[in-house]
Tab-separated table of C-alpha atoms in Angstrom:
chain	number	residue	atom	x	y	z
A	1	MET	CA	3.462	-5.003	16.140
A	2	THR	CA	0.810	-7.591	16.981
A	3	ARG	CA	-2.541	-7.035	15.303
A	4	LYS	CA	-5.612	-7.450	17.470
A	5	ASN	CA	-7.716	-8.408	14.484
A	6	GLY	CA	-5.246	-10.747	12.753
A	7	HIS	CA	-5.578	-9.653	9.135
A	8	ARG	CA	-5.650	-12.593	6.761
A	9	CYS	CA	-2.872	-12.624	4.153
A	10	LEU	CA	-2.647	-14.914	1.148
A	11	VAL	CA	0.991	-15.687	0.319
A	12	ALA	CA	1.664	-16.801	-3.260
A	13	ASP	CA	5.111	-17.681	-4.582
A	14	ASP	CA	6.508	-20.699	-6.410
A	15	HIS	CA	9.591	-20.968	-4.173
A	16	PRO	CA	8.572	-23.045	-1.113
A	17	ALA	CA	11.537	-21.946	1.032
A	18	LEU	CA	10.759	-18.284	0.399
A	19	VAL	CA	7.083	-18.818	1.096
A	20	ALA	CA	7.931	-20.524	4.393
A	21	ALA	CA	10.255	-17.734	5.510
A	22	VAL	CA	7.887	-14.914	4.559
A	23	SER	CA	4.852	-16.674	6.022
A	24	ALA	CA	6.626	-17.326	9.318
A	25	TYR	CA	7.739	-13.702	9.558
A	26	LEU	CA	4.259	-12.362	8.823
A	27	ALA	CA	2.713	-14.770	11.328
A	28	GLU	CA	5.127	-13.482	13.978
A	29	HIS	CA	3.834	-10.001	13.225
A	30	GLY	CA	0.175	-10.834	13.702
A	31	PHE	CA	-0.989	-11.904	10.253
A	32	VAL	CA	-3.075	-15.015	9.727
A	33	ILE	CA	-1.582	-16.800	6.716
A	34	VAL	CA	-3.812	-18.128	3.944
A	35	GLY	CA	-2.190	-20.644	1.628
A	36	PRO	CA	0.450	-20.830	0.500
A	37	ALA	CA	-0.288	-20.907	-3.220
A	38	LEU	CA	2.537	-22.198	-5.389
A	39	ASP	CA	1.102	-21.257	-8.779
A	40	GLY	CA	-1.184	-18.613	-10.261
A	41	PRO	CA	-4.426	-20.587	-10.571
A	42	SER	CA	-4.075	-21.801	-6.970
A	43	ALA	CA	-3.650	-18.198	-5.812
A	44	VAL	CA	-6.830	-17.134	-7.614
A	45	ALA	CA	-8.768	-20.139	-6.290
A	46	LEU	CA	-7.622	-19.509	-2.722
A	47	ALA	CA	-8.488	-15.830	-2.980
A	48	GLY	CA	-11.959	-16.747	-4.174
A	49	ASP	CA	-12.502	-19.352	-1.455
A	50	GLU	CA	-10.909	-17.583	1.506
A	51	LYS	CA	-11.473	-13.881	0.699
A	52	PRO	CA	-8.276	-12.726	2.494
A	53	ASP	CA	-7.779	-9.090	3.448
A	54	VAL	CA	-4.605	-8.869	1.398
A	55	ALA	CA	-2.649	-11.031	-1.039
A	56	LEU	CA	1.139	-10.953	-1.259
A	57	ILE	CA	1.972	-12.344	-4.686
A	58	ASP	CA	5.016	-12.990	-6.830
A	59	LEU	CA	4.523	-11.640	-10.353
A	60	ARG	CA	6.322	-14.576	-11.995
A	61	MET	CA	4.127	-17.490	-11.027
A	62	PRO	CA	3.646	-20.707	-13.048
A	63	ARG	CA	0.535	-21.049	-15.266
A	64	LEU	CA	-0.840	-17.583	-14.496
A	65	ALA	CA	1.304	-14.538	-13.803
A	66	GLY	CA	1.758	-10.796	-13.958
A	67	ILE	CA	-1.160	-8.534	-14.759
A	68	GLN	CA	-3.453	-11.505	-15.416
A	69	LEU	CA	-2.781	-12.836	-11.924
A	70	ILE	CA	-3.488	-9.458	-10.301
A	71	ARG	CA	-6.736	-9.124	-12.208
A	72	GLY	CA	-7.674	-12.747	-11.528
A	73	ILE	CA	-7.409	-12.207	-7.782
A	74	ALA	CA	-9.368	-8.949	-8.025
A	75	GLU	CA	-12.171	-10.730	-9.875
A	76	ALA	CA	-12.203	-13.712	-7.506
A	77	SER	CA	-12.152	-11.552	-4.371
A	78	PRO	CA	-12.862	-7.840	-5.016
A	79	GLY	CA	-12.255	-6.953	-1.371
A	80	THR	CA	-8.731	-8.374	-1.334
A	81	ARG	CA	-5.965	-5.801	-1.680
A	82	VAL	CA	-2.992	-7.002	-3.716
A	83	ALA	CA	0.665	-6.410	-2.828
A	84	VAL	CA	3.247	-7.504	-5.383
A	85	TYR	CA	6.490	-9.102	-4.162
A	86	THR	CA	8.966	-9.151	-7.026
A	87	ALA	CA	12.618	-9.518	-7.963
A	88	ASP	CA	12.101	-7.129	-10.901
A	89	ALA	CA	13.526	-3.751	-9.883
A	90	ASP	CA	11.976	-2.245	-12.984
A	91	GLU	CA	9.920	0.947	-13.012
A	92	ARG	CA	7.835	-0.226	-15.945
A	93	VAL	CA	6.980	-3.512	-14.221
A	94	ALA	CA	6.001	-1.610	-11.071
A	95	GLY	CA	3.903	0.857	-13.060
A	96	GLU	CA	2.094	-1.923	-14.891
A	97	ALA	CA	1.385	-3.725	-11.613
A	98	LEU	CA	-0.071	-0.570	-10.069
A	99	ALA	CA	-2.097	0.148	-13.195
A	100	ALA	CA	-3.480	-3.409	-13.110
A	101	GLY	CA	-4.807	-2.876	-9.600
A	102	ALA	CA	-1.969	-3.712	-7.200
A	103	ALA	CA	-1.798	-1.428	-4.173
A	104	ALA	CA	1.851	-2.094	-3.340
A	105	VAL	CA	5.099	-3.196	-4.931
A	106	VAL	CA	7.861	-4.612	-2.713
A	107	LEU	CA	11.221	-5.839	-3.986
A	108	LYS	CA	12.448	-9.249	-2.856
A	109	GLU	CA	15.833	-7.751	-2.055
A	110	ALA	CA	14.201	-5.569	0.623
A	111	PRO	CA	14.237	-6.504	4.339
A	112	LEU	CA	11.275	-8.584	5.476
A	113	ALA	CA	10.243	-5.671	7.688
A	114	ASP	CA	9.427	-3.741	4.515
A	115	ILE	CA	6.783	-6.323	3.618
A	116	VAL	CA	5.029	-5.614	6.899
A	117	ARG	CA	5.214	-1.867	6.221
A	118	ALA	CA	3.774	-2.398	2.758
A	119	LEU	CA	0.927	-4.576	3.999
A	120	ASP	CA	0.127	-2.144	6.804
A	121	SER	CA	-0.065	0.677	4.245
A	122	VAL	CA	-2.293	-1.373	1.971
A	123	LEU	CA	-4.624	-2.357	4.805
A	124	ALA	CA	-4.875	1.296	5.831
A	125	GLY	CA	-6.073	2.159	2.333
A	126	ARG	CA	-2.793	3.612	1.112
A	127	SER	CA	-0.414	2.510	-1.620
A	128	TYR	CA	3.227	1.519	-1.138
A	129	LEU	CA	6.148	1.682	-3.541
A	130	ASP	CA	9.458	0.071	-2.594
A	131	PRO	CA	12.166	2.692	-1.911
A	132	GLY	CA	14.281	0.843	-4.471
A	133	LEU	CA	11.816	2.094	-7.071
A	134	ALA	CA	11.961	5.650	-5.797
A	135	THR	CA	12.740	7.089	-9.212
A	136	LEU	CA	9.165	6.381	-10.280
A	137	SER	CA	7.904	8.305	-7.260
A	138	THR	CA	10.441	11.092	-7.867
A	139	ARG	CA	9.366	11.472	-11.472
A	140	SER	CA	5.713	11.594	-10.490
A	141	ARG	CA	6.358	14.541	-8.167
A	142	LYS	CA	7.620	16.497	-11.175
A	143	LEU	CA	4.222	16.492	-12.857
A	144	THR	CA	3.019	20.033	-13.461
A	145	PRO	CA	-0.322	21.292	-12.108
A	146	ARG	CA	-1.697	21.364	-15.660
A	147	GLU	CA	-0.585	17.776	-16.312
A	148	LEU	CA	-2.357	16.747	-13.116
A	149	ASP	CA	-5.478	18.627	-14.263
A	150	VAL	CA	-5.445	16.710	-17.545
A	151	LEU	CA	-5.019	13.359	-15.776
A	152	SER	CA	-7.807	14.188	-13.312
A	153	LEU	CA	-10.255	14.997	-16.104
A	154	LEU	CA	-9.194	11.916	-18.024
A	155	ALA	CA	-9.967	9.899	-14.898
A	156	GLU	CA	-13.531	11.279	-15.119
A	157	GLY	CA	-13.765	9.802	-18.611
A	158	LEU	CA	-13.756	13.088	-20.518
A	159	PRO	CA	-12.465	13.188	-24.123
A	160	HIS	CA	-9.547	15.412	-25.099
A	161	GLU	CA	-11.808	18.007	-26.707
A	162	GLU	CA	-13.923	18.470	-23.564
A	163	ILE	CA	-10.819	18.610	-21.371
A	164	GLY	CA	-9.459	21.329	-23.626
A	165	ARG	CA	-12.684	23.332	-23.323
A	166	ARG	CA	-12.679	23.073	-19.536
A	167	LEU	CA	-9.034	24.092	-19.239
A	168	GLY	CA	-9.114	26.711	-21.975
A	169	ILE	CA	-6.508	24.962	-24.121
A	170	SER	CA	-6.531	23.131	-27.440
A	171	SER	CA	-7.024	19.384	-27.684
A	172	GLU	CA	-3.522	19.133	-29.136
A	173	THR	CA	-2.131	20.850	-26.030
A	174	VAL	CA	-4.071	18.341	-23.933
A	175	ARG	CA	-2.329	15.546	-25.840
A	176	THR	CA	1.051	17.214	-25.272
A	177	HIS	CA	0.454	17.411	-21.510
A	178	LEU	CA	-0.661	13.775	-21.515
A	179	ARG	CA	2.434	12.637	-23.413
A	180	LYS	CA	4.734	14.422	-20.961
A	181	ALA	CA	2.861	13.082	-17.923
A	182	SER	CA	2.906	9.560	-19.334
A	183	ALA	CA	6.655	9.739	-19.928
A	184	ARG	CA	7.287	10.853	-16.342
A	185	LEU	CA	5.091	8.071	-14.986
A	186	GLY	CA	6.622	5.438	-17.243
A	187	ALA	CA	3.177	4.776	-18.719
A	188	SER	CA	2.621	3.410	-22.214
A	189	THR	CA	-1.049	4.415	-22.611
A	190	ARG	CA	-3.414	7.087	-21.291
A	191	THR	CA	-5.232	4.452	-19.231
A	192	HIS	CA	-1.929	3.307	-17.748
A	193	ALA	CA	-1.006	6.928	-16.926
A	194	VAL	CA	-4.319	7.633	-15.197
A	195	ALA	CA	-4.228	4.367	-13.247
A	196	THR	CA	-0.652	4.981	-12.096
A	197	ALA	CA	-1.478	8.533	-11.012
A	198	LEU	CA	-4.469	7.238	-9.039
A	199	ARG	CA	-2.406	4.515	-7.347
A	200	LEU	CA	0.317	6.995	-6.392
A	201	GLY	CA	-2.289	9.324	-4.904
A	202	LEU	CA	-1.519	12.146	-7.351
A	203	ILE	CA	-5.154	12.469	-8.388
A	204	THR	CA	-8.421	11.300	-6.839
């Protein structure tokens, strides 16, 4: 698909051959390539200077990586949506990336066409999770309505006691629902659980 409005995509990875291949493929599919950036600080600087529509980043970049890199790009260019391109087929890594603000996670073992699908989803305001990480998505669909209620109210910033009053349950029961929801989402904290649920579109 050729894009009439050539969305600008920052490509950041410390493997030049991979960057060249991915950039060429995206260019063939209508993206205007920004970069490449071969380390974390360069990716943040380019994002700040160029304000691309989307950034496709490797999580394991030299000098600045992972969650700090995602947040660095978000601070440098708030309008840039971040898609993570990673070799880590790990649910926890994916969950942490989504919680940090990434809108998509694509595995490097996936076909290049999947990158285009992910970027299209991100640019349309949706999130994307690589099918290879489907267990995270499958677990999330098993959240109960009450667990979703708790996460939704947590997202509003309400304390456990107020959530309990609104739902007619004890604060300890609220904590129980939160623990179960967090386990299903692979989240280590309540903030992580809420952020993951928001990114997966489970709550608004």
